[in-house]
Each structure stands twice: as structure tokens, then as C-alpha cells.
Short mmCIF file of C-alpha atoms in Angstrom, two decimals:
data_model
loop_
_atom_site.label_atom_id
_atom_site.label_comp_id
_atom_site.label_asym_id
_atom_site.label_seq_id
_atom_site.Cartn_x
_atom_site.Cartn_y
_atom_site.Cartn_z
CA MET X 285 30.78 13.97 13.90
CA LYS X 286 33.24 13.93 10.90
CA GLU X 287 32.31 16.19 7.95
CA GLY X 288 31.74 14.28 4.73
CA ILE X 289 29.00 12.08 3.00
CA SER X 290 28.44 8.44 3.01
CA ILE X 291 26.54 6.54 0.30
CA VAL X 292 24.74 3.56 1.99
CA ILE X 293 23.57 0.89 -0.60
CA CYS X 294 21.34 -1.89 0.97
CA THR X 295 20.92 -4.83 -1.18
CA TYR X 296 19.29 -8.33 -1.01
CA ASN X 297 20.14 -10.52 -3.94
CA GLY X 298 21.34 -7.50 -5.98
CA ALA X 299 24.00 -8.95 -8.00
CA SER X 300 22.23 -8.05 -11.29
CA ARG X 301 21.37 -4.50 -10.20
CA LEU X 302 24.52 -3.30 -8.49
CA PRO X 303 26.80 -2.90 -11.39
CA THR X 304 24.98 -0.05 -13.07
CA THR X 305 24.44 1.62 -9.64
CA LEU X 306 28.06 1.50 -8.70
CA GLN X 307 29.08 2.80 -12.13
CA HIS X 308 27.07 5.83 -11.69
CA LEU X 309 28.57 6.41 -8.12
CA ALA X 310 32.13 5.91 -9.60
CA ARG X 311 31.33 8.81 -12.09
CA GLN X 312 30.49 11.27 -9.17
CA ARG X 313 32.19 14.70 -9.65
CA VAL X 314 33.09 15.43 -5.96
CA PRO X 315 35.30 18.54 -5.35
CA GLU X 316 38.58 18.14 -3.52
CA GLY X 317 38.17 18.68 0.11
CA ILE X 318 34.80 16.75 0.38
CA ASN X 319 35.42 13.40 2.12
CA TRP X 320 33.11 10.56 0.83
CA GLU X 321 32.66 6.88 0.94
CA VAL X 322 30.48 4.05 -0.42
CA LEU X 323 29.14 1.47 2.07
CA VAL X 324 27.24 -1.59 0.73
CA VAL X 325 25.06 -3.56 3.17
CA ASP X 326 24.57 -6.98 2.16
CA ASN X 327 21.10 -8.07 3.71
CA ALA X 328 21.29 -11.76 3.94
CA SER X 329 21.80 -12.23 0.25
CA THR X 330 21.93 -15.63 -1.18
CA ASP X 331 23.72 -14.66 -4.43
CA ALA X 332 27.13 -13.10 -5.02
CA SER X 333 26.16 -9.53 -4.22
CA ALA X 334 29.07 -8.75 -2.02
CA GLN X 335 31.71 -10.01 -4.49
CA VAL X 336 29.92 -8.33 -7.41
CA ALA X 337 29.92 -4.90 -5.50
CA ARG X 338 33.73 -5.16 -4.63
CA ASP X 339 34.70 -6.23 -8.36
CA GLU X 340 32.50 -3.45 -9.92
CA TRP X 341 33.92 -0.68 -7.66
CA ASN X 342 37.62 -1.78 -8.21
CA ARG X 343 36.79 -1.91 -12.05
CA HIS X 344 35.19 1.70 -12.24
CA SER X 345 36.15 3.76 -9.23
CA LYS X 346 39.61 4.91 -10.30
CA GLY X 347 40.37 5.62 -6.56
CA ASN X 348 37.48 7.83 -6.06
CA GLY X 349 35.99 7.53 -2.45
CA ALA X 350 36.41 4.90 0.03
CA PHE X 351 34.57 1.61 -0.36
CA SER X 352 33.53 -1.21 1.95
CA VAL X 353 31.01 -4.01 2.19
CA VAL X 354 29.30 -5.09 5.59
CA TYR X 355 26.88 -8.07 6.06
CA GLN X 356 23.70 -7.79 8.00
CA PRO X 357 22.24 -11.22 8.65
CA VAL X 358 18.97 -9.86 10.05
CA PRO X 359 16.48 -9.60 7.10
CA GLY X 360 14.65 -6.36 6.33
CA LEU X 361 15.53 -3.02 4.71
CA SER X 362 15.22 -1.08 8.01
CA SER X 363 17.69 -3.51 9.70
CA ALA X 364 20.08 -3.07 6.84
CA ARG X 365 19.78 0.74 6.94
CA GLU X 366 20.27 0.82 10.64
CA MET X 367 23.49 -1.05 10.32
CA GLY X 368 24.57 1.17 7.57
CA PHE X 369 23.89 4.42 9.52
CA ALA X 370 25.95 2.92 12.38
CA ARG X 371 28.92 1.83 10.19
CA SER X 372 28.94 5.03 8.22
CA SER X 373 31.87 7.39 8.65
CA TYR X 374 30.33 10.87 8.10
CA ASP X 375 27.45 13.04 9.21
CA PHE X 376 25.35 13.06 5.82
CA ILE X 377 24.20 9.81 4.55
CA ILE X 378 22.66 9.09 1.00
CA MET X 379 20.30 6.26 1.05
CA CYS X 380 20.90 4.75 -2.33
CA ASP X 381 18.91 1.74 -3.24
CA ASP X 382 20.53 -0.80 -5.48
CA ASP X 383 18.44 0.12 -8.45
CA ASN X 384 19.14 3.99 -8.11
CA TRP X 385 21.45 5.67 -10.71
CA LEU X 386 22.64 8.91 -9.26
CA CYS X 387 23.41 11.89 -11.52
CA ASP X 388 27.08 12.87 -11.36
CA THR X 389 26.68 15.93 -9.24
CA TYR X 390 24.43 14.27 -6.58
CA VAL X 391 27.08 13.74 -3.84
CA ALA X 392 28.38 17.25 -4.15
CA THR X 393 25.05 19.06 -4.42
CA ALA X 394 23.52 16.97 -1.37
CA PHE X 395 26.68 17.81 0.67
CA GLN X 396 26.46 21.58 0.10
CA ILE X 397 22.69 21.68 0.85
CA MET X 398 23.02 19.70 4.14
CA LYS X 399 26.07 21.75 5.21
CA SER X 400 24.20 25.05 4.41
CA ASN X 401 20.94 24.06 6.09
CA PRO X 402 21.63 22.49 9.73
CA SER X 403 17.96 22.28 10.46
CA ILE X 404 17.45 19.62 7.74
CA GLY X 405 17.01 16.21 9.06
CA MET X 406 16.17 14.36 5.89
CA LEU X 407 16.59 15.72 2.22
CA GLY X 408 14.88 14.11 -0.84
CA GLY X 409 15.56 14.21 -4.47
CA LYS X 410 13.67 13.49 -7.77
CA GLY X 411 13.47 10.02 -9.12
CA GLU X 412 12.96 9.43 -12.87
CA PHE X 413 11.82 5.99 -13.78
CA VAL X 414 13.54 3.71 -16.31
CA TYR X 415 11.53 0.67 -17.12
CA GLU X 416 12.90 -2.59 -18.19
CA GLU X 417 9.91 -2.96 -20.53
CA GLU X 418 7.05 -0.65 -21.31
CA PRO X 419 4.67 -0.54 -18.14
CA PRO X 420 0.81 -0.77 -18.47
CA ALA X 421 -1.00 2.53 -18.49
CA TRP X 422 -2.57 2.08 -15.07
CA LEU X 423 0.95 1.75 -13.45
CA LYS X 424 2.08 5.11 -14.95
CA VAL X 425 -0.94 6.86 -13.39
CA HIS X 426 -0.95 5.03 -10.06
CA SER X 427 2.88 4.27 -9.46
CA MET X 428 3.79 2.74 -6.23
CA TYR X 429 7.48 3.18 -6.72
CA ALA X 430 9.76 6.12 -5.61
CA GLY X 431 9.94 8.63 -8.31
CA GLY X 432 8.69 12.15 -9.40
CA PRO X 433 8.74 15.37 -7.55
CA GLN X 434 8.33 15.38 -3.87
CA ALA X 435 6.95 18.97 -3.45
CA PRO X 436 5.78 21.73 -5.80
CA GLN X 437 9.21 23.33 -5.37
CA SER X 438 12.54 22.90 -3.59
CA GLY X 439 12.32 23.61 0.14
CA LYS X 440 10.58 22.44 3.09
CA VAL X 441 8.11 19.52 2.52
CA LYS X 442 4.75 20.38 4.20
CA GLU X 443 3.57 16.60 4.59
CA ASN X 444 6.93 15.82 6.32
CA LYS X 445 7.59 12.71 4.36
CA LEU X 446 9.96 11.59 1.52
CA TYR X 447 10.48 8.31 -0.22
CA GLY X 448 13.79 6.73 0.94
CA ALA X 449 15.24 6.26 -2.34
CA GLY X 450 17.95 8.93 -2.93
CA SER X 451 17.23 10.54 0.48
CA VAL X 452 19.97 12.26 2.38
CA LEU X 453 19.94 11.74 6.32
CA ARG X 454 21.79 13.92 8.85
CA LYS X 455 23.34 11.27 11.04
CA SER X 456 23.55 13.56 14.14
CA ALA X 457 19.58 13.82 13.63
CA TYR X 458 19.32 10.10 13.51
CA THR X 459 21.52 9.68 16.45
CA LEU X 460 19.41 12.04 18.55
CA VAL X 461 16.11 10.20 17.81
CA TYR X 462 17.76 6.73 18.23
CA SER X 463 19.26 7.70 21.51
CA SER X 464 15.94 8.98 22.64
CA GLY X 465 14.26 5.60 22.00
CA PHE X 466 13.24 5.60 18.37
CA ARG X 467 13.51 2.22 16.77
CA SER X 468 11.85 1.46 13.50
CA LEU X 469 8.89 -0.60 14.18
CA LEU X 470 8.40 -1.41 10.33
CA SER X 471 10.68 -3.94 8.82
CA ASP X 472 10.25 -2.37 5.37
CA ARG X 473 11.12 -4.58 2.49
CA MET X 474 12.15 -7.92 3.71
CA ALA X 475 13.43 -10.67 1.26
CA ALA X 476 10.34 -11.59 -0.92
CA GLN X 477 8.01 -9.60 1.23
CA LEU X 478 6.70 -6.25 0.02
CA THR X 479 5.99 -4.39 3.18
CA SER X 480 7.12 -0.78 3.23
CA GLY X 481 6.67 2.56 5.10
CA GLY X 482 10.14 2.65 6.97
CA ASP X 483 11.18 5.67 5.14
CA HIS X 484 8.15 7.67 6.10
CA GLU X 485 8.43 6.48 9.81
CA LEU X 486 11.92 8.00 9.95
CA CYS X 487 10.87 11.21 8.28
CA TYR X 488 7.92 11.68 10.82
CA ALA X 489 10.23 10.67 13.76
CA LEU X 490 12.76 13.42 12.62
CA ALA X 491 9.94 16.05 12.24
CA LEU X 492 8.69 15.23 15.61
CA ALA X 493 12.27 15.95 17.00
CA GLY X 494 12.06 19.40 15.36
CA TYR X 495 14.04 18.72 12.26
CA ASP X 496 12.92 19.95 8.71
CA ILE X 497 12.10 17.55 6.02
CA TRP X 498 13.43 18.91 2.61
CA TYR X 499 13.20 18.50 -1.06
CA ASP X 500 15.61 19.73 -3.77
CA GLU X 501 14.84 19.24 -7.56
CA ARG X 502 18.65 19.25 -8.39
CA LEU X 503 19.05 15.93 -6.72
CA VAL X 504 18.06 13.75 -9.70
CA PHE X 505 18.42 10.05 -10.06
CA LYS X 506 17.16 7.25 -12.31
CA HIS X 507 15.10 4.54 -10.81
CA PHE X 508 15.33 1.32 -12.61
CA ILE X 509 12.25 -0.76 -12.46
CA ALA X 510 12.56 -4.42 -13.45
CA LYS X 511 9.79 -6.19 -15.50
CA ASP X 512 8.82 -8.53 -12.69
CA ARG X 513 7.58 -5.38 -10.66
CA LEU X 514 5.11 -4.35 -13.40
CA SER X 515 2.43 -6.92 -13.06
CA TRP X 516 -1.10 -6.42 -11.72
CA GLU X 517 -0.50 -9.38 -9.25
CA TYR X 518 2.66 -7.73 -7.89
CA TYR X 519 0.93 -4.31 -7.42
CA ILE X 520 -2.07 -5.69 -5.56
CA ARG X 521 0.15 -7.80 -3.34
CA TYR X 522 2.27 -4.65 -2.70
CA ILE X 523 -0.84 -2.84 -1.63
CA ARG X 524 -2.10 -5.59 0.59
CA GLU X 525 1.26 -6.32 2.44
CA SER X 526 1.99 -2.58 2.85
CA ALA X 527 -1.38 -1.81 4.45
CA SER X 528 -0.02 -2.69 7.96
CA CYS X 529 2.18 0.35 8.05
CA PHE X 530 -1.00 2.53 8.23
CA GLU X 531 -1.56 1.53 11.79
CA LEU X 532 1.87 3.08 12.82
CA LEU X 533 2.13 6.11 10.38
CA GLU X 534 -1.29 7.58 10.91
CA PRO X 535 -0.63 8.42 14.66
CA TYR X 536 2.58 10.22 13.51
CA LYS X 537 0.49 12.19 10.98
CA ILE X 538 -2.08 13.08 13.55
CA LEU X 539 0.29 14.36 15.99
CA LEU X 540 2.30 16.29 13.57
CA LYS X 541 -0.79 17.91 12.01
CA HIS X 542 -2.50 18.82 15.36
CA ASN X 543 0.61 19.29 17.54
CA SER X 544 -1.45 17.93 20.41
CA ALA X 545 -1.43 14.68 22.14
CA ASP X 546 -4.60 14.82 23.84
CA TRP X 547 -7.40 12.21 22.90
CA LEU X 548 -9.72 14.86 21.47
CA SER X 549 -7.12 15.59 18.74
CA PHE X 550 -6.53 11.71 18.30
CA TYR X 551 -10.23 10.96 17.70
CA GLY X 552 -10.80 14.24 15.73
CA GLY X 553 -7.79 13.70 13.49
CA LEU X 554 -8.71 10.03 12.85
CA THR X 555 -12.17 10.79 12.07
CA GLN X 556 -11.23 13.47 9.67
CA SER X 557 -8.86 11.15 7.88
CA PHE X 558 -11.40 8.44 7.78
CA PHE X 559 -14.10 10.74 6.00
CA TYR X 560 -11.52 12.04 3.68
CA HIS X 561 -10.98 8.54 2.23
CA VAL X 562 -14.80 7.78 2.48
CA LYS X 563 -15.31 10.78 0.17
CA ARG X 564 -12.83 9.30 -2.24
CA PHE X 565 -14.03 5.69 -1.84
CA VAL X 566 -17.73 6.30 -2.89
CA PRO X 567 -16.99 7.38 -6.58
CA ALA X 568 -14.41 4.63 -6.84
CA TRP X 569 -16.97 2.04 -5.66
CA TYR X 570 -19.59 3.39 -8.03
CA HIS X 571 -17.22 3.26 -11.02
CA HIS X 572 -15.91 -0.22 -10.03
CA THR X 573 -19.30 -1.89 -9.21
CA ILE X 574 -21.93 -0.10 -11.34
CA LYS X 575 -20.37 1.74 -14.21
CA ALA X 576 -19.42 -0.95 -17.13
CA ASP X 577 -18.92 0.95 -20.28
CA ASP X 578 -15.21 1.66 -19.90
CA SER X 579 -12.31 0.36 -21.91
CA PRO X 580 -10.15 -2.48 -20.45
CA GLU X 581 -7.43 -0.05 -19.51
CA GLN X 582 -9.91 2.37 -17.75
CA LYS X 583 -11.44 -0.60 -15.88
CA ARG X 584 -8.10 -1.51 -14.57
CA LEU X 585 -7.36 2.10 -13.47
CA ARG X 586 -10.60 2.27 -11.61
CA GLU X 587 -9.94 -1.06 -9.90
CA VAL X 588 -6.50 0.23 -8.65
CA ARG X 589 -8.43 3.08 -7.09
CA TYR X 590 -11.21 1.03 -5.65
CA VAL X 591 -8.91 -1.71 -4.15
CA SER X 592 -6.43 0.71 -2.45
CA LEU X 593 -9.02 2.71 -0.99
CA ARG X 594 -11.18 -0.28 0.18
CA ILE X 595 -7.99 -1.75 1.95
CA ARG X 596 -7.38 1.67 3.56
CA LEU X 597 -10.85 1.93 4.86
CA GLN X 598 -10.65 -1.66 6.35
CA SER X 599 -7.48 -0.70 8.31
CA TYR X 600 -9.31 2.03 10.13
CA PHE X 601 -11.59 -0.66 11.59
CA SER X 602 -9.22 -3.78 11.89
CA GLY X 603 -6.28 -1.69 12.88
CA PHE X 604 -7.83 0.73 15.50
CA PRO X 605 -6.44 -0.94 18.61
CA ALA X 606 -2.96 -0.75 17.10
CA ILE X 607 -3.59 2.83 16.05
CA ARG X 608 -4.59 3.86 19.47
CA ARG X 609 -1.64 2.08 21.10
CA ASN X 610 0.78 3.57 18.53
CA PHE X 611 -0.56 7.05 19.18
CA VAL X 612 0.58 6.78 22.90
CA HIS X 613 3.97 5.34 21.78
CA VAL X 614 4.57 8.19 19.36
CA GLU X 615 3.53 10.81 21.93
CA GLN X 616 6.14 9.28 24.42
CA LEU X 617 8.77 9.40 21.67
CA LYS X 618 7.96 13.16 21.07
CA ARG X 619 8.54 13.97 24.65
CA GLN X 620 11.93 12.01 24.90
CA PHE X 621 13.04 13.69 21.70
CA HIS X 622 12.50 17.09 23.17
CA ALA X 623 14.15 16.25 26.37
CA GLN X 624 17.35 15.74 24.42
CA ALA X 625 19.44 18.41 22.60
CA ARG X 626 17.69 20.56 19.90
CA PRO X 627 18.67 20.49 16.18
CA GLY X 628 22.07 22.48 15.78
CA SER X 629 23.06 21.84 19.31
CA LYS X 630 26.69 20.82 19.80
CA GLU X 631 25.39 18.02 22.09
CA VAL X 632 23.96 16.06 19.12
CA GLY X 633 26.35 13.60 18.07
CA GLY X 634 29.68 12.93 19.83
CA GLU X 635 29.34 10.11 22.35
CA LEU X 636 25.67 9.38 21.33
CA VAL X 637 27.07 7.98 18.11
CA GLN X 638 28.42 5.00 20.14
CA SER X 639 24.96 3.86 21.14
CA ILE X 640 24.10 2.88 17.57
CA ARG X 641 27.58 1.27 16.80
#
């Protein structure tokens, strides 16, 4: 595996968002001797995203880093990222969304952290929101976007999950899980659809394979939030369309928490998770249904809690057959991961990279 770092930007109709994102990448202060590149994956865009990306990079890069654009006709963020990982040249891959503005030391810092810690499978940073217009108060409290600290302090993330924006992937780790049978079952965002969860799915798979999921507060980026993503209707739609990811992610969480694939652990873990959400739902239901003396903003805040928890509880019942099937699938993946090379082994990489090209 070649030493260096690739920045993969997956975009769907991102012609208006890409210029500022690429300007920040062109300002990266990367020391001599660190190989790096920018790879834009045009995910079935119907606008001029690809040409805008080329023009902006030529305008601002001043020869910094290699640059290329590839086209992925299969819609969905997971499909776009998979192509980006396959086409990338280096072992460390920054997953930069087309609305992420990385600080000028991001690439260099990410490279040094990943190089110094070979057990890290995925490394996350800290997003800071930049809103196109002032968001409603309820959205600041219950944000659904990738931003904020991902752990109390830099280091290993206990929950084994990161948001994908700004995350850094070890390609040899991805190659290991991919060659062992892992395929993302979540399409993630797809055109106008708001499904999500692919970033957590990948983190959980890497953790099952024995890699660490890590956070470092020095990796700071701005996350631009367009005004059309600030409405109540958009938020509720996001919650509803993303609910399906629970059926796949919950089995990963149970297996990682209990480190056992027997059915007692499955039912015990699922029951524990269910009653945790019941405990949170009861007061949310009370304030939403009975209490009526709140201000309009407080009512909206309480409605957010109520709707999200209600949808989650419904998923335990409607999604139970799928949760049970997926638990078997995830347990099989774990056994296949551990039949392959362990983290840090020289066997990881090499000819296995060819399997995802």
C-alpha cells in the first residue's frame, strides 16, 4: 500500500457547493514528502459538478496535490464512496463531503495520526456548523447533521462510531473487511432521498475486525448547512427515511457490546436497548400529549423528541425479523474478518486491493 493520503469528495449535484470546499483543500499546508491527492466522485449528477470541480482546482491549487474526477453512475453515497476508496492511490483516505471546509492543517495532521497509530481503522474530526441562515432553536438542540465533538477527549471512541464527514479511513483496513465479505447494505444518501447510516455501518465493521475507532479534536472543519435543510418538514422526513438503518446497525451494536453471538446475548441486548428507549419515550409522550403550557419553541423541541423516539420504538416491532436476520449476517462477518489477517499484519493490503478495483 502506497504511503500518502487521498481526499475523496463524493458529490451529487454539488456545483454550487464544491468551489468553497476545493478552495479550502487548495490551501492545505502539507509538508514536503507527504504524497496527497484529491479525488472527486461525481455520483450521477445532472449538473456541471465535474467541470466545476476541475475548473476550481485548476484556479486555486497552484500545483498542490494530484487531482482527478471519476464518475459513479450507481446512485447512493455508499456506492460513491466505494468507488472512491477503490480508485484512491494511498493508504489513508479522508472522506470529505462537498460541503466540508477542512482547516489548513487537516491533511498533515490526519496523516501523522494515522501513521503513528496503526491500530486505527477510522479517525474522526470535529465539525463546526456554518449555517446559510439562522436555524430554528430546536435544530440547534437536536441537530441531525455531522458536527460537534465525537468523544469527551481525543482518543479511542467507546461507542465505535463516527459521522462520515471529515473521517479518515485506513484503506488496508477497508480492504480487509471488503475481501472478507463486507458490503454496505445501506445506500446512505441517494439523490433526493435522505437515508443514512453507512458511515456507522463501516465503523462497526472495522471495530468487529479488531480496529480502533478514534477521534482527534485537532481535526477541525466547517460544515456548511444550506437553508433548504433547516425546515421542520426536512427534519421529520430525514428521521422517517433514516429509520430503516436501525434494523442493520442494532445487531452490530449488540455484538460489539456483548462480544457474544449467542441468542441469549441477542435477545438480552435488544431488550435492554428497547427499555432504554421506553424510559426516554414516556416523559416525551407526556410533554407532547398532555402538557400544554409551553412556548411555541418549547413545543417544537418536545415534538422532536417525541417523534424521533416514537419512530425508534416502532422499529423494534416492525423491524424485528430483519434485526434477527441481520444479527446472523453480522456474526458471520465477524468470523470471516477474524479468519483474515489481523490489524497491523503485512498481509493486509497488497493483492487484496485488487479485489475492490
